[in-house]
C-alpha cells in the first residue's frame, strides 16, 4: 500500500557518485526548508528518497530490492512514502511506476527542485513523475546552503557530451552545462561560512567547465579554481572527474601555482589498449594519456594519481587486457576504481558482438585489482616519514582518535587534541592498505 500521509521526517539514501551525493544533500536541504526534518538515526522516516545510480547493473537493481525491503517492513517498522530519485529514475521512470505501486514519486536528477510540489500531489494520492531536463533551472531554485562538513562538494558542471560507448551518463544526466561563475563563487563562500575548509568541485566532466568571470572575461576551470582559492577561508581545493580530452595547459599550470589545489588528480583511462579505447570512444590513446600525466607531474612532482578501469569491454582479448596491466605499472596509481564491464540498456556497447564471459571478467578484475592494491600500498609506504597537513574530518572509533585526509587524499588516523575542520601538521608514521597512522606535530589551526 502506498503511504499518503503528510511526511514530517525524511531520509535520503544516496547510492551513486559524488554528484549523486551532492544531489542527495541538496534534496535534504530542500525538504528541511519545507519543514520536513531528517529522521533521527535508527528511527522510521515518513518519507524515504532513494537517490539511485544507473551506472552498472548491480547499482541499478538495488532500487527494486530497497523498495521491497521498505514496503515489507524490513528496513523500518512502518512503510514510508517513497520517492525514487537519481539516474535510475531518469532512465526507467515509467518502468518503476509500473513495477512498484508503493512508489509515490519518480524524480530525475535535473528536476528535484520540484520535490515539494510533488509531495503536495503525493499526499492527495496522486503519483507523480518528473524527469525533465536540463539542469539550469534546478540550481537557482535550491535553498541557500547553511551547514557544511569540513570537506564539501560543489557541483560546477553537469552532464556529458562524450558518449563513451559503455556509459549511461549522457542519457541520465543530459548534455554538458556549466553553472555560472558568480553562482559558484557565492556557493563556495556559503560552504566555508557553513564550516567547510575543503571544496571538491564536481562534474561528470569537470574540466569541461567554462564561463565568464565577473569582468566578462572567458575563463576555464583553472580560472575558477584561482577565484575559489582567493576566498580566505578555503584551505583546500580538489576536483573530479576529468576526462583526458579536456585538460588544458592553464589547468596543468594551476597545479604548479595554486598551493590550495591539492596534489591529487583523478583521471580515468579505462583501458591501456588503443583498439579498446577507440571502441569505447574515449578519444585518447594510452601513450597520449601517459604524456599528459608527464606534463602534470612536471608541474607538480608530488602529484598522486587515481583512475577508473573497465575490464572485459566487448571484444577485449587477453593481450589487450595485458595492456591495461602495463599502463597501471607505468603510472603507479595511489588509488583507483576498477569495474567489470556491465552492459547498459541503450548504449552502443551493449549490442556489440563478443561480450566477455563473466568468469573471464572475474579473473581479469582480480589480476587488475592485485596490481592496483600493490601500487596503493607502495604509495602509502613511500609516504612514511613525510610531514604534511591533515584536514580533520571526524572522530574515529577509538577513544581520542580522529580521522582526516592527507593532501594526497589518503585517510589518516591519529590521537590528538583537535577539532573537526582543523588543518594540522602531521608526520605520517605507519601505512596500511587504505589508511595511514600519523603523529600530530603542530595542532595550531591554519
Ligand atoms: N565521467 C567520468 C566517470 C563516470 S562513471 C569519466 O569520464 O571518467 C564512473 C566510472 O564508472 C567510469 O569511469 C567507468 O570506469 C565506470 N563505468 C561507466 N560505465 C560502466 C559500465 N557500463 N560498466 C562498467 N563500468 C562502467
Ligand atoms: Fe560516461 Fe564517458 Fe561521459 Fe565519463 S566521459 S560520464 S565515462 S560518457
Ligand atoms: Fe551513477 Fe548517475 Fe552518478 S548513473 S555514477 S549517479 S551520474
Coordinates of C-alpha atoms and ligand atoms in Angstrom, one line a residue:
X1 CA 0.0 0.0 0.0
X2 CA 1.2 3.5 -0.8
X3 CA 1.7 5.8 2.1
X4 CA 0.0 9.2 1.5
X5 CA 0.3 10.7 5.0
X6 CA 1.9 14.2 5.0
X7 CA 5.5 13.5 5.9
X8 CA 7.1 15.1 8.9
X9 CA 10.5 13.4 8.7
X10 CA 12.7 12.2 5.8
X11 CA 15.7 10.1 5.0
X12 CA 17.7 10.4 1.7
X13 CA 19.7 7.4 0.7
X14 CA 22.3 8.1 -2.0
X15 CA 23.8 5.2 -4.0
X16 CA 25.9 6.8 -6.7
X17 CA 28.9 9.1 -7.5
X18 CA 29.9 12.3 -5.7
X19 CA 27.4 14.3 -7.8
X20 CA 24.6 11.9 -6.7
X21 CA 25.7 12.5 -3.1
X22 CA 25.7 16.3 -3.7
X23 CA 22.1 16.0 -5.1
X24 CA 21.1 14.0 -2.1
X25 CA 22.4 16.7 0.2
X26 CA 20.5 19.4 -1.8
X27 CA 17.3 17.4 -1.6
X28 CA 17.7 17.1 2.1
X29 CA 18.2 20.9 2.4
X30 CA 15.1 21.4 0.2
X31 CA 12.9 19.1 2.4
X32 CA 14.2 20.7 5.6
X33 CA 13.2 24.1 4.2
X34 CA 9.7 22.7 3.8
X35 CA 9.6 21.8 7.5
X36 CA 10.2 18.1 6.9
X37 CA 13.1 17.2 9.3
X38 CA 15.8 14.5 9.0
X39 CA 14.7 11.3 10.7
X40 CA 16.9 10.5 13.7
X41 CA 19.3 7.6 13.2
X42 CA 17.6 4.3 13.8
X43 CA 14.0 5.8 13.7
X44 CA 11.5 5.4 10.9
X45 CA 11.2 8.2 8.3
X46 CA 7.8 9.3 6.9
X47 CA 9.4 9.9 3.5
X48 CA 12.3 7.9 2.0
X49 CA 14.1 9.3 -1.0
X50 CA 16.1 6.6 -2.9
X51 CA 18.7 8.5 -4.8
X52 CA 19.7 5.9 -7.3
X53 CA 22.6 5.2 -9.6
X54 CA 22.3 3.6 -13.1
X55 CA 26.0 3.2 -14.0
X56 CA 26.2 -0.6 -13.6
X57 CA 23.5 -3.3 -13.5
X58 CA 24.1 -4.1 -9.8
X59 CA 23.8 -0.5 -8.8
X60 CA 20.5 -0.1 -10.7
X61 CA 19.0 -3.3 -9.3
X62 CA 19.4 -2.1 -5.8
X63 CA 16.4 0.2 -6.2
X64 CA 13.9 -2.6 -6.5
X65 CA 15.3 -4.6 -3.6
X66 CA 15.3 -1.4 -1.5
X67 CA 11.6 -0.7 -2.3
X68 CA 10.7 -4.3 -1.5
X69 CA 12.5 -4.0 1.9
X70 CA 10.9 -0.7 2.7
X71 CA 7.3 -1.9 1.9
X72 CA 7.8 -5.3 3.7
X73 CA 8.8 -3.7 6.9
X74 CA 12.4 -4.9 6.8
X75 CA 14.1 -1.5 6.8
X76 CA 11.7 0.3 9.1
X77 CA 8.6 -0.6 11.1
X78 CA 6.1 1.4 9.1
X79 CA 6.2 1.7 5.3
X80 CA 7.1 5.3 4.3
X81 CA 6.1 7.5 1.4
X82 CA 8.7 6.6 -1.3
X83 CA 10.4 8.8 -3.8
X84 CA 12.8 7.4 -6.4
X85 CA 15.3 10.0 -7.5
X86 CA 18.6 9.9 -9.3
X87 CA 19.8 8.3 -12.5
X88 CA 17.6 5.1 -12.4
X89 CA 14.6 7.4 -12.0
X90 CA 15.7 9.3 -15.1
X91 CA 16.3 6.1 -17.2
X92 CA 13.5 3.9 -16.0
X93 CA 10.9 6.3 -14.5
X94 CA 7.9 4.7 -16.2
X95 CA 9.0 1.2 -15.5
X96 CA 9.5 1.9 -11.8
X97 CA 5.9 3.4 -11.6
X98 CA 4.5 0.3 -13.4
X99 CA 6.6 -2.3 -11.4
X100 CA 6.3 -0.7 -7.9
X101 CA 2.9 0.6 -6.9
X102 CA 4.3 1.6 -3.5
X103 CA 6.3 4.4 -5.2
X104 CA 4.6 7.8 -5.0
X105 CA 7.2 9.9 -6.8
X106 CA 9.8 9.5 -9.5
X107 CA 12.1 12.5 -9.9
X108 CA 15.1 12.8 -12.2
X109 CA 18.5 14.4 -11.3
X110 CA 17.6 17.6 -13.1
X111 CA 14.1 18.0 -11.7
X112 CA 14.5 17.5 -7.9
X113 CA 13.9 21.2 -7.1
X114 CA 10.2 20.4 -7.8
X115 CA 10.1 17.8 -5.0
X116 CA 8.0 20.0 -2.6
X117 CA 5.1 20.3 -5.2
X118 CA 5.4 16.6 -5.9
X119 CA 4.9 15.8 -2.3
X120 CA 1.8 18.0 -2.2
X121 CA 0.4 15.8 -5.0
X122 CA 1.5 12.6 -3.4
X123 CA -0.4 13.3 -0.2
X124 CA -3.6 13.6 -2.2
X125 CA -2.9 10.0 -3.5
X126 CA -1.7 11.2 -7.0
X127 CA 1.5 9.5 -8.2
X128 CA 3.9 11.9 -10.0
X129 CA 6.8 11.6 -12.3
X130 CA 9.1 14.5 -13.3
X131 CA 12.2 13.7 -15.4
X132 CA 12.5 17.0 -17.2
X133 CA 15.9 18.2 -18.4
X134 CA 18.2 20.2 -18.5
X135 CA 19.6 21.3 -15.2
X136 CA 19.9 25.0 -15.4
X137 CA 16.6 25.8 -13.6
X138 CA 17.4 23.5 -10.7
X139 CA 20.3 25.3 -9.1
X140 CA 18.6 28.7 -9.0
X141 CA 15.6 27.1 -7.3
X142 CA 17.5 25.4 -4.5
X143 CA 17.7 26.9 -1.0
X144 CA 20.9 28.7 0.3
X145 CA 23.3 26.3 2.0
X146 CA 23.8 26.7 5.7
X147 CA 25.8 23.9 7.2
X148 CA 28.7 22.0 5.7
X149 CA 31.1 19.2 6.6
X150 CA 34.8 20.2 6.6
X151 CA 35.1 18.7 3.1
X152 CA 32.2 19.8 0.9
X153 CA 31.1 19.1 -2.6
X154 CA 30.2 21.8 -5.1
X155 CA 28.7 20.8 -8.5
X156 CA 30.1 23.2 -11.1
X157 CA 29.3 21.3 -14.3
X158 CA 26.7 18.7 -15.2
X159 CA 26.0 16.3 -18.0
X160 CA 28.3 14.7 -20.6
X161 CA 28.7 15.1 -24.3
X162 CA 31.4 12.5 -24.6
X163 CA 29.3 9.4 -25.2
X164 CA 31.7 6.7 -24.3
X165 CA 30.1 3.6 -25.8
X166 CA 29.6 1.8 -22.5
X167 CA 28.2 4.7 -20.4
X168 CA 24.7 5.8 -19.5
X169 CA 25.6 9.2 -18.1
X170 CA 25.0 11.2 -21.2
X171 CA 21.4 9.8 -21.2
X172 CA 20.7 10.1 -17.5
X173 CA 22.3 13.5 -16.9
X174 CA 21.8 15.1 -20.3
X175 CA 24.1 17.5 -22.2
X176 CA 27.0 19.3 -20.7
X177 CA 26.2 22.5 -18.9
X178 CA 28.4 24.8 -16.8
X179 CA 27.0 26.6 -13.9
X180 CA 27.7 30.4 -13.9
X181 CA 30.9 31.7 -12.2
X182 CA 29.1 34.1 -9.8
X183 CA 26.7 31.4 -8.5
X184 CA 29.7 29.1 -7.9
X185 CA 31.9 31.7 -6.1
X186 CA 28.8 32.5 -4.0
X187 CA 28.1 28.9 -3.2
X188 CA 31.8 28.3 -2.3
X189 CA 31.6 31.3 0.1
X190 CA 28.4 29.9 1.6
X191 CA 30.1 26.5 2.1
X192 CA 33.0 28.0 4.0
X193 CA 30.7 30.2 6.1
X194 CA 28.9 26.9 6.9
X195 CA 32.1 25.2 8.1
X196 CA 33.7 23.8 5.0
X197 CA 37.5 24.0 4.7
X198 CA 37.9 21.9 1.6
X199 CA 35.9 22.2 -1.5
X200 CA 35.7 19.5 -4.2
X201 CA 34.5 20.8 -7.5
X202 CA 32.3 18.2 -9.1
X203 CA 31.2 17.4 -12.6
X204 CA 30.8 14.4 -14.9
X205 CA 33.4 16.2 -17.0
X206 CA 34.5 18.8 -14.5
X207 CA 37.4 20.2 -16.6
X208 CA 35.0 20.9 -19.4
X209 CA 33.7 23.8 -17.3
X210 CA 33.7 27.2 -19.0
X211 CA 32.3 30.5 -18.1
X212 CA 32.9 34.2 -17.8
X213 CA 34.4 35.9 -14.7
X214 CA 32.9 38.9 -13.0
X215 CA 34.6 41.2 -15.6
X216 CA 33.2 39.3 -18.5
X217 CA 36.4 37.5 -19.5
X218 CA 36.1 33.9 -20.8
X219 CA 37.7 31.5 -18.3
X220 CA 38.1 27.8 -17.9
X221 CA 38.3 25.6 -14.8
X222 CA 41.8 26.9 -13.9
X223 CA 40.3 30.4 -13.6
X224 CA 37.5 29.2 -11.4
X225 CA 40.0 27.3 -9.2
X226 CA 42.0 30.5 -8.8
X227 CA 38.9 32.5 -7.9
X228 CA 37.9 30.0 -5.2
X229 CA 41.4 29.8 -3.9
X230 CA 41.2 33.6 -3.3
X231 CA 38.4 33.0 -0.7
X232 CA 40.4 33.3 2.5
X233 CA 38.7 30.5 4.5
X234 CA 39.1 27.9 1.7
X235 CA 42.0 25.8 2.8
X236 CA 41.9 23.1 0.0
X237 CA 40.5 22.6 -3.4
X238 CA 40.0 19.4 -5.3
X239 CA 38.1 18.4 -8.4
X240 CA 36.7 15.4 -10.1
X241 CA 36.1 13.7 -12.5
X242 CA 38.1 14.8 -15.5
X243 CA 38.3 13.4 -19.0
X244 CA 41.8 13.4 -20.6
X245 CA 40.5 15.3 -23.6
X246 CA 39.6 18.4 -21.5
X247 CA 42.9 19.0 -19.7
X248 CA 44.4 22.3 -20.9
X249 CA 47.7 24.0 -20.2
X250 CA 46.2 26.5 -17.9
X251 CA 44.9 23.7 -15.6
X252 CA 48.2 22.0 -15.7
X253 CA 50.0 25.2 -14.7
X254 CA 47.4 25.8 -11.9
X255 CA 48.6 22.6 -10.3
X256 CA 52.1 24.1 -10.0
X257 CA 50.9 27.6 -8.9
X258 CA 47.9 27.3 -6.7
X259 CA 49.0 26.0 -3.3
X260 CA 45.5 25.3 -2.2
X261 CA 44.9 23.0 -5.1
X262 CA 45.7 19.6 -3.7
X263 CA 48.3 17.3 -5.3
X264 CA 45.8 14.8 -6.4
X265 CA 44.4 14.0 -9.8
X266 CA 41.6 11.6 -10.6
X267 CA 42.0 11.0 -14.4
X268 CA 40.3 7.8 -15.6
X269 CA 42.0 6.0 -18.5
X270 CA 39.6 3.0 -18.6
X271 CA 41.9 0.7 -20.6
X272 CA 45.6 0.6 -21.7
X273 CA 44.8 -0.7 -25.2
X274 CA 44.3 1.7 -28.1
X275 CA 41.9 -0.6 -30.0
X276 CA 39.7 -0.9 -26.9
X277 CA 39.9 2.8 -26.2
X278 CA 38.8 3.5 -29.7
X279 CA 35.9 1.1 -29.4
X280 CA 35.0 2.8 -26.1
X281 CA 35.0 6.2 -28.0
X282 CA 37.5 7.5 -25.4
X283 CA 39.3 9.9 -27.8
X284 CA 42.7 9.4 -26.2
X285 CA 45.5 6.8 -26.7
X286 CA 47.4 5.0 -24.0
X287 CA 50.5 7.0 -25.0
X288 CA 48.7 10.3 -25.2
X289 CA 47.4 9.7 -21.6
X290 CA 50.9 8.9 -20.3
X291 CA 52.3 12.0 -22.0
X292 CA 49.6 14.1 -20.4
X293 CA 50.4 12.7 -17.0
X294 CA 54.1 13.6 -17.5
X295 CA 53.1 17.3 -18.1
X296 CA 51.1 17.2 -14.8
X297 CA 53.9 15.7 -12.9
X298 CA 56.3 18.3 -14.3
X299 CA 54.1 21.0 -12.9
X300 CA 53.5 19.2 -9.6
X301 CA 56.1 16.5 -8.9
X302 CA 54.4 15.1 -5.8
X303 CA 51.0 14.6 -7.7
X304 CA 49.1 11.5 -6.6
X305 CA 47.1 9.8 -9.4
X306 CA 43.9 8.0 -9.4
X307 CA 41.9 6.4 -12.2
X308 CA 39.0 4.2 -13.3
X309 CA 39.2 1.0 -15.2
X310 CA 36.8 -1.3 -17.0
X311 CA 37.8 -4.9 -17.7
X312 CA 36.0 -7.1 -20.2
X313 CA 34.8 -4.5 -22.6
X314 CA 33.2 -6.4 -25.6
X315 CA 35.9 -8.0 -27.7
X316 CA 38.7 -7.4 -25.2
X317 CA 41.4 -10.1 -25.8
X318 CA 43.9 -11.4 -23.2
X319 CA 46.6 -9.4 -24.9
X320 CA 44.5 -6.2 -24.8
X321 CA 43.8 -6.7 -21.2
X322 CA 47.5 -7.1 -20.5
X323 CA 47.9 -3.6 -21.9
X324 CA 45.8 -2.3 -19.1
X325 CA 48.1 -4.0 -16.6
X326 CA 51.0 -2.4 -18.4
X327 CA 49.6 1.1 -18.1
X328 CA 48.9 0.5 -14.4
X329 CA 52.6 -0.5 -14.0
X330 CA 53.7 2.6 -15.9
X331 CA 51.6 5.1 -13.9
X332 CA 51.8 3.7 -10.3
X333 CA 48.4 4.9 -9.1
X334 CA 47.9 6.0 -5.5
X335 CA 44.4 4.6 -5.6
X336 CA 41.9 3.5 -8.3
X337 CA 38.5 2.2 -9.0
X338 CA 38.0 -0.9 -11.3
X339 CA 34.9 -2.5 -12.6
X340 CA 33.7 -5.4 -14.7
X341 CA 32.1 -4.1 -17.9
X342 CA 28.3 -4.0 -17.4
X343 CA 26.1 -3.8 -20.5
X344 CA 23.7 -0.9 -20.1
X345 CA 20.4 -0.6 -22.0
X346 CA 20.5 1.9 -24.9
X347 CA 24.3 2.2 -25.0
X348 CA 26.2 1.1 -28.2
X349 CA 28.5 -1.3 -26.4
X350 CA 25.5 -3.3 -25.0
X351 CA 24.8 -4.7 -28.5
X352 CA 28.4 -5.2 -29.6
X353 CA 29.5 -8.7 -30.6
X354 CA 31.8 -10.7 -28.4
X355 CA 30.5 -9.9 -25.0
X356 CA 33.1 -11.3 -22.5
X357 CA 32.0 -14.2 -20.2
X358 CA 31.7 -13.4 -16.5
X359 CA 34.4 -15.9 -15.4
X360 CA 37.0 -14.1 -17.7
X361 CA 35.9 -10.7 -16.3
X362 CA 36.2 -12.0 -12.8
X363 CA 39.7 -13.3 -13.4
X364 CA 40.8 -10.1 -15.1
X365 CA 39.4 -7.9 -12.4
X366 CA 41.2 -9.9 -9.7
X367 CA 44.5 -9.5 -11.5
X368 CA 44.0 -5.8 -12.1
X369 CA 43.0 -5.2 -8.5
X370 CA 46.0 -7.1 -7.2
X371 CA 48.2 -4.7 -9.2
X372 CA 46.3 -1.7 -8.0
X373 CA 46.4 -2.8 -4.4
X374 CA 50.2 -3.4 -4.7
X375 CA 50.6 0.2 -6.0
X376 CA 48.4 1.7 -3.4
X377 CA 50.4 0.0 -0.6
X378 CA 53.6 1.1 -2.2
X379 CA 52.4 4.7 -2.4
X380 CA 51.3 4.6 1.2
X381 CA 54.6 3.0 2.3
X382 CA 56.5 5.7 0.5
X383 CA 54.6 8.3 2.5
X384 CA 56.0 7.2 5.8
X385 CA 58.3 9.9 7.2
X386 CA 56.6 12.7 5.2
X387 CA 55.3 15.8 7.1
X388 CA 52.1 17.2 5.7
X389 CA 48.9 18.9 6.6
X390 CA 45.9 16.9 7.5
X391 CA 42.3 18.2 7.4
X392 CA 40.4 16.8 10.5
X393 CA 37.1 15.4 9.3
X394 CA 35.6 13.3 12.1
X395 CA 36.1 11.3 15.3
X396 CA 37.5 7.8 14.9
X397 CA 36.1 4.6 16.5
X398 CA 38.8 4.5 19.3
X399 CA 38.8 6.8 22.3
X400 CA 40.5 10.1 21.4
X401 CA 41.1 9.1 17.8
X402 CA 40.5 11.4 14.9
X403 CA 40.2 10.8 11.2
X404 CA 41.3 13.2 8.4
X405 CA 42.8 13.4 5.0
X406 CA 46.3 14.0 3.7
X407 CA 46.9 16.3 0.7
X408 CA 47.1 13.1 -1.4
X409 CA 43.5 12.0 -0.3
X410 CA 44.8 9.3 2.0
X411 CA 42.7 8.6 5.1
X412 CA 44.8 9.4 8.1
X413 CA 44.2 8.5 11.8
X414 CA 45.8 9.9 14.9
X415 CA 45.2 10.8 18.5
X416 CA 45.5 14.5 19.4
X417 CA 43.6 17.4 20.9
X418 CA 42.0 18.8 17.8
X419 CA 38.5 19.7 16.4
X420 CA 36.6 18.9 13.2
X421 CA 37.7 21.3 10.5
X422 CA 41.2 21.9 11.9
X423 CA 44.1 21.7 9.5
X424 CA 47.0 20.3 11.4
X425 CA 50.7 19.4 10.7
X426 CA 51.4 15.7 10.9
X427 CA 54.1 13.2 10.4
X428 CA 53.0 10.1 8.6
X429 CA 54.3 7.2 10.6
X430 CA 52.5 4.0 9.7
X431 CA 51.0 2.8 6.4
X432 CA 48.2 0.3 5.8
X433 CA 46.4 -0.6 2.5
X434 CA 43.6 2.1 2.9
X435 CA 44.8 4.4 5.7
X436 CA 47.9 5.8 7.4
X437 CA 48.7 6.5 11.0
X438 CA 50.1 9.9 11.9
X439 CA 51.7 11.8 14.8
X440 CA 50.5 15.4 15.1
X441 CA 53.4 17.8 15.2
X442 CA 51.5 21.1 15.4
X443 CA 47.8 21.3 16.1
X444 CA 47.7 25.1 15.7
X445 CA 44.9 25.6 13.2
X446 CA 45.7 27.3 9.9
Ligands
LIG1 N1 32.8 11.0 -16.1 C1 33.7 10.1 -15.6 C2 33.2 8.9 -14.8 C3 31.8 8.5 -15.0 S1 31.2 7.0 -14.4 C4 34.7 9.7 -16.6 O1 34.6 10.0 -17.8 O2 35.7 9.0 -16.4 C5 32.4 6.4 -13.3 C6 33.1 5.1 -13.8 O3 32.2 4.1 -13.9 C7 33.7 5.3 -15.2 O4 34.9 6.0 -15.2 C8 33.9 3.9 -15.6 O5 35.1 3.3 -15.2 C9 32.7 3.1 -14.9 N2 31.7 2.7 -15.8 C10 30.9 3.5 -16.5 N3 30.0 2.8 -17.3 C11 30.3 1.5 -17.0 C12 29.8 0.2 -17.4 N4 28.8 0.2 -18.3 N5 30.3 -0.9 -16.9 C13 31.3 -0.9 -16.0 N6 31.9 0.3 -15.6 C14 31.4 1.4 -16.0
LIG2 FE1 30.5 8.4 -19.1 FE2 32.5 8.8 -20.8 FE3 30.9 10.8 -20.1 FE4 32.6 9.8 -18.3 S1 33.1 10.9 -20.2 S2 30.4 10.3 -18.0 S3 32.6 7.6 -18.9 S4 30.3 9.1 -21.3
LIG3 FE1 25.5 6.8 -11.1 FE2 24.3 8.8 -12.2 FE3 26.5 9.2 -10.9 S1 24.5 6.8 -13.1 S2 27.6 7.4 -11.3 S3 24.6 8.5 -10.1 S4 25.8 10.3 -12.7

